[in-house]
PDB file of N, CA and C in Angstrom:
ATOM      1  N   MET Y 140       1.065  -0.992   0.074  1.00  0.00           N
ATOM      2  CA  MET Y 140      -0.067  -0.345   0.216  1.00  0.00           C
ATOM      3  C   MET Y 140       0.991   1.347   0.473  1.00  0.00           C
ATOM      4  N   THR Y 141       0.640   2.048  -0.890  1.00  0.00           N
ATOM      5  CA  THR Y 141       1.079   3.332  -1.217  1.00  0.00           C
ATOM      6  C   THR Y 141       0.497   4.898  -0.936  1.00  0.00           C
ATOM      7  N   ASP Y 142       1.754   5.306  -1.392  1.00  0.00           N
ATOM      8  CA  ASP Y 142       0.586   6.641  -1.040  1.00  0.00           C
ATOM      9  C   ASP Y 142       0.743   7.378  -2.668  1.00  0.00           C
ATOM     10  N   ALA Y 143      -0.031   8.784  -3.108  1.00  0.00           N
ATOM     11  CA  ALA Y 143       0.237   9.090  -4.401  1.00  0.00           C
ATOM     12  C   ALA Y 143       1.085   8.913  -4.845  1.00  0.00           C
ATOM     13  N   ALA Y 144       2.523   9.532  -3.891  1.00  0.00           N
ATOM     14  CA  ALA Y 144       4.093   9.978  -3.815  1.00  0.00           C
ATOM     15  C   ALA Y 144       4.906   8.661  -4.293  1.00  0.00           C
ATOM     16  N   GLY Y 145       3.973   7.389  -4.159  1.00  0.00           N
ATOM     17  CA  GLY Y 145       4.596   5.797  -4.533  1.00  0.00           C
ATOM     18  C   GLY Y 145       5.420   5.299  -3.275  1.00  0.00           C
ATOM     19  N   HIS Y 146       5.158   6.240  -2.039  1.00  0.00           N
ATOM     20  CA  HIS Y 146       6.041   6.156  -0.506  1.00  0.00           C
ATOM     21  C   HIS Y 146       5.210   5.147   0.135  1.00  0.00           C
ATOM     22  N   SER Y 147       5.805   3.872   0.306  1.00  0.00           N
ATOM     23  CA  SER Y 147       4.439   2.935   1.781  1.00  0.00           C
ATOM     24  C   SER Y 147       4.336   4.023   2.656  1.00  0.00           C
ATOM     25  N   LEU Y 148       3.191   3.125   2.899  1.00  0.00           N
ATOM     26  CA  LEU Y 148       2.704   3.610   4.282  1.00  0.00           C
ATOM     27  C   LEU Y 148       2.590   3.310   5.273  1.00  0.00           C
ATOM     28  N   TYR Y 149       3.213   2.657   5.628  1.00  0.00           N
ATOM     29  CA  TYR Y 149       3.497   1.068   6.985  1.00  0.00           C
ATOM     30  C   TYR Y 149       4.624   0.630   6.886  1.00  0.00           C
ATOM     31  N   ASP Y 150       5.163   0.808   8.120  1.00  0.00           N
ATOM     32  CA  ASP Y 150       6.578   0.373   8.338  1.00  0.00           C
ATOM     33  C   ASP Y 150       6.571  -1.219   9.161  1.00  0.00           C
ATOM     34  N   LEU Y 151       5.606  -1.584   9.311  1.00  0.00           N
ATOM     35  CA  LEU Y 151       5.410  -3.499   9.698  1.00  0.00           C
ATOM     36  C   LEU Y 151       4.175  -4.673   8.635  1.00  0.00           C
ATOM     37  N   VAL Y 152       4.897  -5.874   8.435  1.00  0.00           N
ATOM     38  CA  VAL Y 152       4.049  -6.904   8.097  1.00  0.00           C
ATOM     39  C   VAL Y 152       3.585  -7.244   8.859  1.00  0.00           C
ATOM     40  N   LEU Y 153       2.522  -7.707   9.121  1.00  0.00           N
ATOM     41  CA  LEU Y 153       1.674  -8.744  10.363  1.00  0.00           C
ATOM     42  C   LEU Y 153       1.334  -9.740  10.062  1.00  0.00           C
ATOM     43  N   ALA Y 154       1.835 -10.667  10.108  1.00  0.00           N
ATOM     44  CA  ALA Y 154       0.883 -11.868   9.843  1.00  0.00           C
ATOM     45  C   ALA Y 154       0.663 -12.816  11.178  1.00  0.00           C
ATOM     46  N   VAL Y 155      -0.559 -13.188  11.908  1.00  0.00           N
ATOM     47  CA  VAL Y 155      -0.646 -14.380  12.609  1.00  0.00           C
ATOM     48  C   VAL Y 155      -1.948 -14.855  12.820  1.00  0.00           C
ATOM     49  N   GLU Y 156      -0.409 -16.470  13.437  1.00  0.00           N
ATOM     50  CA  GLU Y 156      -1.792 -17.075  12.808  1.00  0.00           C
ATOM     51  C   GLU Y 156      -2.329 -16.935  11.501  1.00  0.00           C
ATOM     52  N   CYS Y 157      -2.073 -17.648  10.772  1.00  0.00           N
ATOM     53  CA  CYS Y 157      -2.608 -16.989   9.110  1.00  0.00           C
ATOM     54  C   CYS Y 157      -1.463 -18.327   7.968  1.00  0.00           C
ATOM     55  N   GLU Y 158      -0.182 -18.173   8.579  1.00  0.00           N
ATOM     56  CA  GLU Y 158       0.665 -18.636   6.934  1.00  0.00           C
ATOM     57  C   GLU Y 158       0.144 -20.146   7.209  1.00  0.00           C
ATOM     58  N   HIS Y 159      -0.039 -20.856   8.005  1.00  0.00           N
ATOM     59  CA  HIS Y 159      -0.406 -22.224   8.038  1.00  0.00           C
ATOM     60  C   HIS Y 159      -1.992 -22.153   7.085  1.00  0.00           C
ATOM     61  N   ASP Y 160      -2.115 -21.598   6.611  1.00  0.00           N
ATOM     62  CA  ASP Y 160      -3.578 -21.633   5.809  1.00  0.00           C
ATOM     63  C   ASP Y 160      -3.032 -21.320   4.669  1.00  0.00           C
ATOM     64  N   LEU Y 161      -2.487 -20.574   4.674  1.00  0.00           N
ATOM     65  CA  LEU Y 161      -2.151 -20.233   2.435  1.00  0.00           C
ATOM     66  C   LEU Y 161      -2.050 -21.045   1.892  1.00  0.00           C
ATOM     67  N   PRO Y 162      -2.150 -21.416   0.873  1.00  0.00           N
ATOM     68  CA  PRO Y 162      -2.243 -22.394  -0.292  1.00  0.00           C
ATOM     69  C   PRO Y 162      -0.776 -22.719  -0.401  1.00  0.00           C
ATOM     70  N   ASP Y 163       0.176 -21.271  -0.007  1.00  0.00           N
ATOM     71  CA  ASP Y 163       1.604 -21.237  -0.548  1.00  0.00           C
ATOM     72  C   ASP Y 163       2.040 -20.367   0.331  1.00  0.00           C
ATOM     73  N   PRO Y 164       2.168 -20.916   1.612  1.00  0.00           N
ATOM     74  CA  PRO Y 164       3.485 -19.845   2.950  1.00  0.00           C
ATOM     75  C   PRO Y 164       4.293 -19.344   1.759  1.00  0.00           C
ATOM     76  N   ALA Y 165       5.242 -20.881   1.677  1.00  0.00           N
ATOM     77  CA  ALA Y 165       6.810 -20.945   1.121  1.00  0.00           C
ATOM     78  C   ALA Y 165       6.675 -19.231   0.565  1.00  0.00           C
ATOM     79  N   GLY Y 166       6.303 -18.562  -0.319  1.00  0.00           N
ATOM     80  CA  GLY Y 166       5.351 -17.582  -1.079  1.00  0.00           C
ATOM     81  C   GLY Y 166       5.075 -16.912  -0.540  1.00  0.00           C
ATOM     82  N   TYR Y 167       4.778 -16.560   0.280  1.00  0.00           N
ATOM     83  CA  TYR Y 167       3.469 -15.396   0.839  1.00  0.00           C
ATOM     84  C   TYR Y 167       5.124 -14.701   1.871  1.00  0.00           C
ATOM     85  N   SER Y 168       6.278 -15.011   2.857  1.00  0.00           N
ATOM     86  CA  SER Y 168       6.676 -13.853   3.410  1.00  0.00           C
ATOM     87  C   SER Y 168       8.231 -13.029   2.190  1.00  0.00           C
ATOM     88  N   PRO Y 169       8.707 -13.752   1.341  1.00  0.00           N
ATOM     89  CA  PRO Y 169       9.183 -13.322   0.418  1.00  0.00           C
ATOM     90  C   PRO Y 169       7.983 -12.030  -0.406  1.00  0.00           C
ATOM     91  N   GLY Y 170       6.770 -12.397  -0.770  1.00  0.00           N
ATOM     92  CA  GLY Y 170       6.183 -11.962  -1.077  1.00  0.00           C
ATOM     93  C   GLY Y 170       6.269 -10.151  -0.224  1.00  0.00           C
ATOM     94  N   CYS Y 171       5.878 -10.753   1.004  1.00  0.00           N
ATOM     95  CA  CYS Y 171       6.266  -9.716   2.283  1.00  0.00           C
ATOM     96  C   CYS Y 171       6.964  -8.759   2.281  1.00  0.00           C
ATOM     97  N   ALA Y 172       7.927  -9.340   1.974  1.00  0.00           N
ATOM     98  CA  ALA Y 172       9.897  -8.636   1.641  1.00  0.00           C
ATOM     99  C   ALA Y 172       9.737  -7.240   1.353  1.00  0.00           C
ATOM    100  N   GLY Y 173       9.360  -7.103  -0.607  1.00  0.00           N
ATOM    101  CA  GLY Y 173       9.116  -6.470  -1.344  1.00  0.00           C
ATOM    102  C   GLY Y 173       7.718  -4.877  -0.708  1.00  0.00           C
ATOM    103  N   SER Y 174       7.482  -5.264   0.394  1.00  0.00           N
ATOM    104  CA  SER Y 174       6.097  -4.396  -0.139  1.00  0.00           C
ATOM    105  C   SER Y 174       6.393  -3.858   1.272  1.00  0.00           C
ATOM    106  N   PRO Y 175       7.018  -3.194   2.062  1.00  0.00           N
ATOM    107  CA  PRO Y 175       7.549  -2.723   3.601  1.00  0.00           C
ATOM    108  C   PRO Y 175       8.435  -1.492   2.428  1.00  0.00           C
ATOM    109  N   PRO Y 176       8.976  -0.629   3.331  1.00  0.00           N
ATOM    110  CA  PRO Y 176       9.948   0.550   2.618  1.00  0.00           C
ATOM    111  C   PRO Y 176      11.535  -0.021   3.582  1.00  0.00           C
ATOM    112  N   PRO Y 177      12.992  -0.053   2.981  1.00  0.00           N
ATOM    113  CA  PRO Y 177      13.517  -0.600   3.644  1.00  0.00           C
ATOM    114  C   PRO Y 177      13.933  -0.316   4.932  1.00  0.00           C
ATOM    115  N   GLY Y 178      13.814  -1.183   5.832  1.00  0.00           N
ATOM    116  CA  GLY Y 178      14.021  -1.141   7.574  1.00  0.00           C
ATOM    117  C   GLY Y 178      13.191  -1.236   7.801  1.00  0.00           C
ATOM    118  N   ALA Y 179      12.315  -1.612   7.472  1.00  0.00           N
ATOM    119  CA  ALA Y 179      10.422  -2.170   8.082  1.00  0.00           C
ATOM    120  C   ALA Y 179      10.333  -3.486   8.474  1.00  0.00           C
ATOM    121  N   ALA Y 180       9.509  -3.868   9.085  1.00  0.00           N
ATOM    122  CA  ALA Y 180      10.305  -5.230   9.775  1.00  0.00           C
ATOM    123  C   ALA Y 180       8.881  -5.822   9.161  1.00  0.00           C
ATOM    124  N   ILE Y 181       8.924  -7.439   8.753  1.00  0.00           N
ATOM    125  CA  ILE Y 181       8.323  -8.074   8.793  1.00  0.00           C
ATOM    126  C   ILE Y 181       8.602  -9.092  10.243  1.00  0.00           C
ATOM    127  N   LEU Y 182       7.027  -9.083  10.666  1.00  0.00           N
ATOM    128  CA  LEU Y 182       6.231 -10.210  11.488  1.00  0.00           C
ATOM    129  C   LEU Y 182       5.694 -11.136  11.703  1.00  0.00           C
ATOM    130  N   VAL Y 183       6.433 -12.604  12.234  1.00  0.00           N
ATOM    131  CA  VAL Y 183       5.198 -13.233  11.479  1.00  0.00           C
ATOM    132  C   VAL Y 183       5.264 -14.106  13.103  1.00  0.00           C
ATOM    133  N   VAL Y 184       3.990 -14.600  13.393  1.00  0.00           N
ATOM    134  CA  VAL Y 184       4.010 -15.522  14.627  1.00  0.00           C
ATOM    135  C   VAL Y 184       2.592 -16.480  14.066  1.00  0.00           C
ATOM    136  N   ASP Y 185       3.321 -17.482  14.465  1.00  0.00           N
ATOM    137  CA  ASP Y 185       2.260 -18.087  14.627  1.00  0.00           C
ATOM    138  C   ASP Y 185       2.613 -20.462  15.822  1.00  0.00           C
ATOM    139  N   GLU Y 186       0.933 -20.814  15.648  1.00  0.00           N
ATOM    140  CA  GLU Y 186       2.011 -21.741  16.851  1.00  0.00           C
ATOM    141  C   GLU Y 186       2.344 -22.845  16.815  1.00  0.00           C
ATOM    142  N   ARG Y 187       3.685 -23.070  17.575  1.00  0.00           N
ATOM    143  CA  ARG Y 187       4.175 -24.457  16.997  1.00  0.00           C
ATOM    144  C   ARG Y 187       3.579 -25.584  17.863  1.00  0.00           C
ATOM    145  N   VAL Y 188       3.195 -26.591  16.671  1.00  0.00           N
ATOM    146  CA  VAL Y 188       2.308 -27.130  17.081  1.00  0.00           C
ATOM    147  C   VAL Y 188       3.449 -29.019  15.976  1.00  0.00           C
ATOM    148  N   ALA Y 189       2.419 -30.232  16.595  1.00  0.00           N
ATOM    149  CA  ALA Y 189       3.149 -31.180  16.954  1.00  0.00           C
ATOM    150  C   ALA Y 189       3.471 -31.584  14.736  1.00  0.00           C
ATOM    151  N   GLU Y 190       4.556 -32.162  14.385  1.00  0.00           N
ATOM    152  CA  GLU Y 190       4.669 -32.486  13.069  1.00  0.00           C
ATOM    153  C   GLU Y 190       3.221 -33.096  12.447  1.00  0.00           C
ATOM    154  N   THR Y 191       2.532 -34.126  13.499  1.00  0.00           N
ATOM    155  CA  THR Y 191       1.277 -34.846  12.496  1.00  0.00           C
ATOM    156  C   THR Y 191       0.375 -35.206  13.968  1.00  0.00           C
ATOM    157  N   PHE Y 192      -1.314 -34.628  14.079  1.00  0.00           N
ATOM    158  CA  PHE Y 192      -2.257 -34.741  13.915  1.00  0.00           C
ATOM    159  C   PHE Y 192      -2.180 -35.513  15.001  1.00  0.00           C
ATOM    160  N   THR Y 193      -2.226 -35.865  16.261  1.00  0.00           N
ATOM    161  CA  THR Y 193      -3.293 -37.027  16.762  1.00  0.00           C
ATOM    162  C   THR Y 193      -4.233 -37.023  17.759  1.00  0.00           C
ATOM    163  N   VAL Y 194      -4.030 -37.693  17.673  1.00  0.00           N
ATOM    164  CA  VAL Y 194      -5.742 -37.395  19.112  1.00  0.00           C
ATOM    165  C   VAL Y 194      -5.811 -38.298  20.064  1.00  0.00           C
ATOM    166  N   PRO Y 195      -6.370 -38.333  21.341  1.00  0.00           N
ATOM    167  CA  PRO Y 195      -6.345 -36.688  21.760  1.00  0.00           C
ATOM    168  C   PRO Y 195      -4.612 -36.247  21.596  1.00  0.00           C
ATOM    169  N   GLY Y 196      -4.561 -34.982  21.357  1.00  0.00           N
ATOM    170  CA  GLY Y 196      -3.578 -33.765  21.841  1.00  0.00           C
ATOM    171  C   GLY Y 196      -2.920 -34.021  22.885  1.00  0.00           C
ATOM    172  N   ASP Y 197      -2.093 -33.772  23.481  1.00  0.00           N
ATOM    173  CA  ASP Y 197      -1.393 -33.130  24.321  1.00  0.00           C
ATOM    174  C   ASP Y 197      -1.893 -32.236  24.945  1.00  0.00           C
ATOM    175  N   GLU Y 198      -1.715 -31.601  26.068  1.00  0.00           N
ATOM    176  CA  GLU Y 198      -2.218 -29.970  26.603  1.00  0.00           C
ATOM    177  C   GLU Y 198      -1.853 -29.005  25.736  1.00  0.00           C
ATOM    178  N   VAL Y 199      -0.966 -29.055  25.632  1.00  0.00           N
ATOM    179  CA  VAL Y 199      -0.032 -27.774  24.616  1.00  0.00           C
ATOM    180  C   VAL Y 199      -1.430 -27.825  22.831  1.00  0.00           C
ATOM    181  N   GLU Y 200      -1.525 -29.423  21.896  1.00  0.00           N
ATOM    182  CA  GLU Y 200      -2.104 -29.967  21.490  1.00  0.00           C
ATOM    183  C   GLU Y 200      -4.107 -28.868  21.734  1.00  0.00           C
ATOM    184  N   ARG Y 201      -4.137 -29.139  22.833  1.00  0.00           N
ATOM    185  CA  ARG Y 201      -5.983 -29.190  22.711  1.00  0.00           C
ATOM    186  C   ARG Y 201      -6.394 -27.803  22.819  1.00  0.00           C
ATOM    187  N   LEU Y 202      -5.199 -27.256  23.720  1.00  0.00           N
ATOM    188  CA  LEU Y 202      -5.510 -25.165  23.069  1.00  0.00           C
ATOM    189  C   LEU Y 202      -5.247 -24.096  22.617  1.00  0.00           C
ATOM    190  N   VAL Y 203      -4.736 -25.263  21.364  1.00  0.00           N
ATOM    191  CA  VAL Y 203      -4.289 -23.848  20.435  1.00  0.00           C
ATOM    192  C   VAL Y 203      -5.535 -25.038  18.763  1.00  0.00           C
TER     193      VAL Y 203
END
C-alpha cells in the first residue's frame, strides 16, 4: 500500500496465525518482503504444533 507519491504507508507487515492456512506459505513471506520500505519489519507469529495430528492431543495441542 502506498500513497500517491509511491511512498509506503506502513513500517510493519504482521502475519498472525495465518501462514499455515495459505496455499503457498513459502511464497507469502518473500512477497511481503518487497512491500515495506527499507528498515521496516516483517513479523510472522504462528503456533508451534506437532508435525502430525494425533487424537487426543497433548495438553498444548488441545489449547491451539
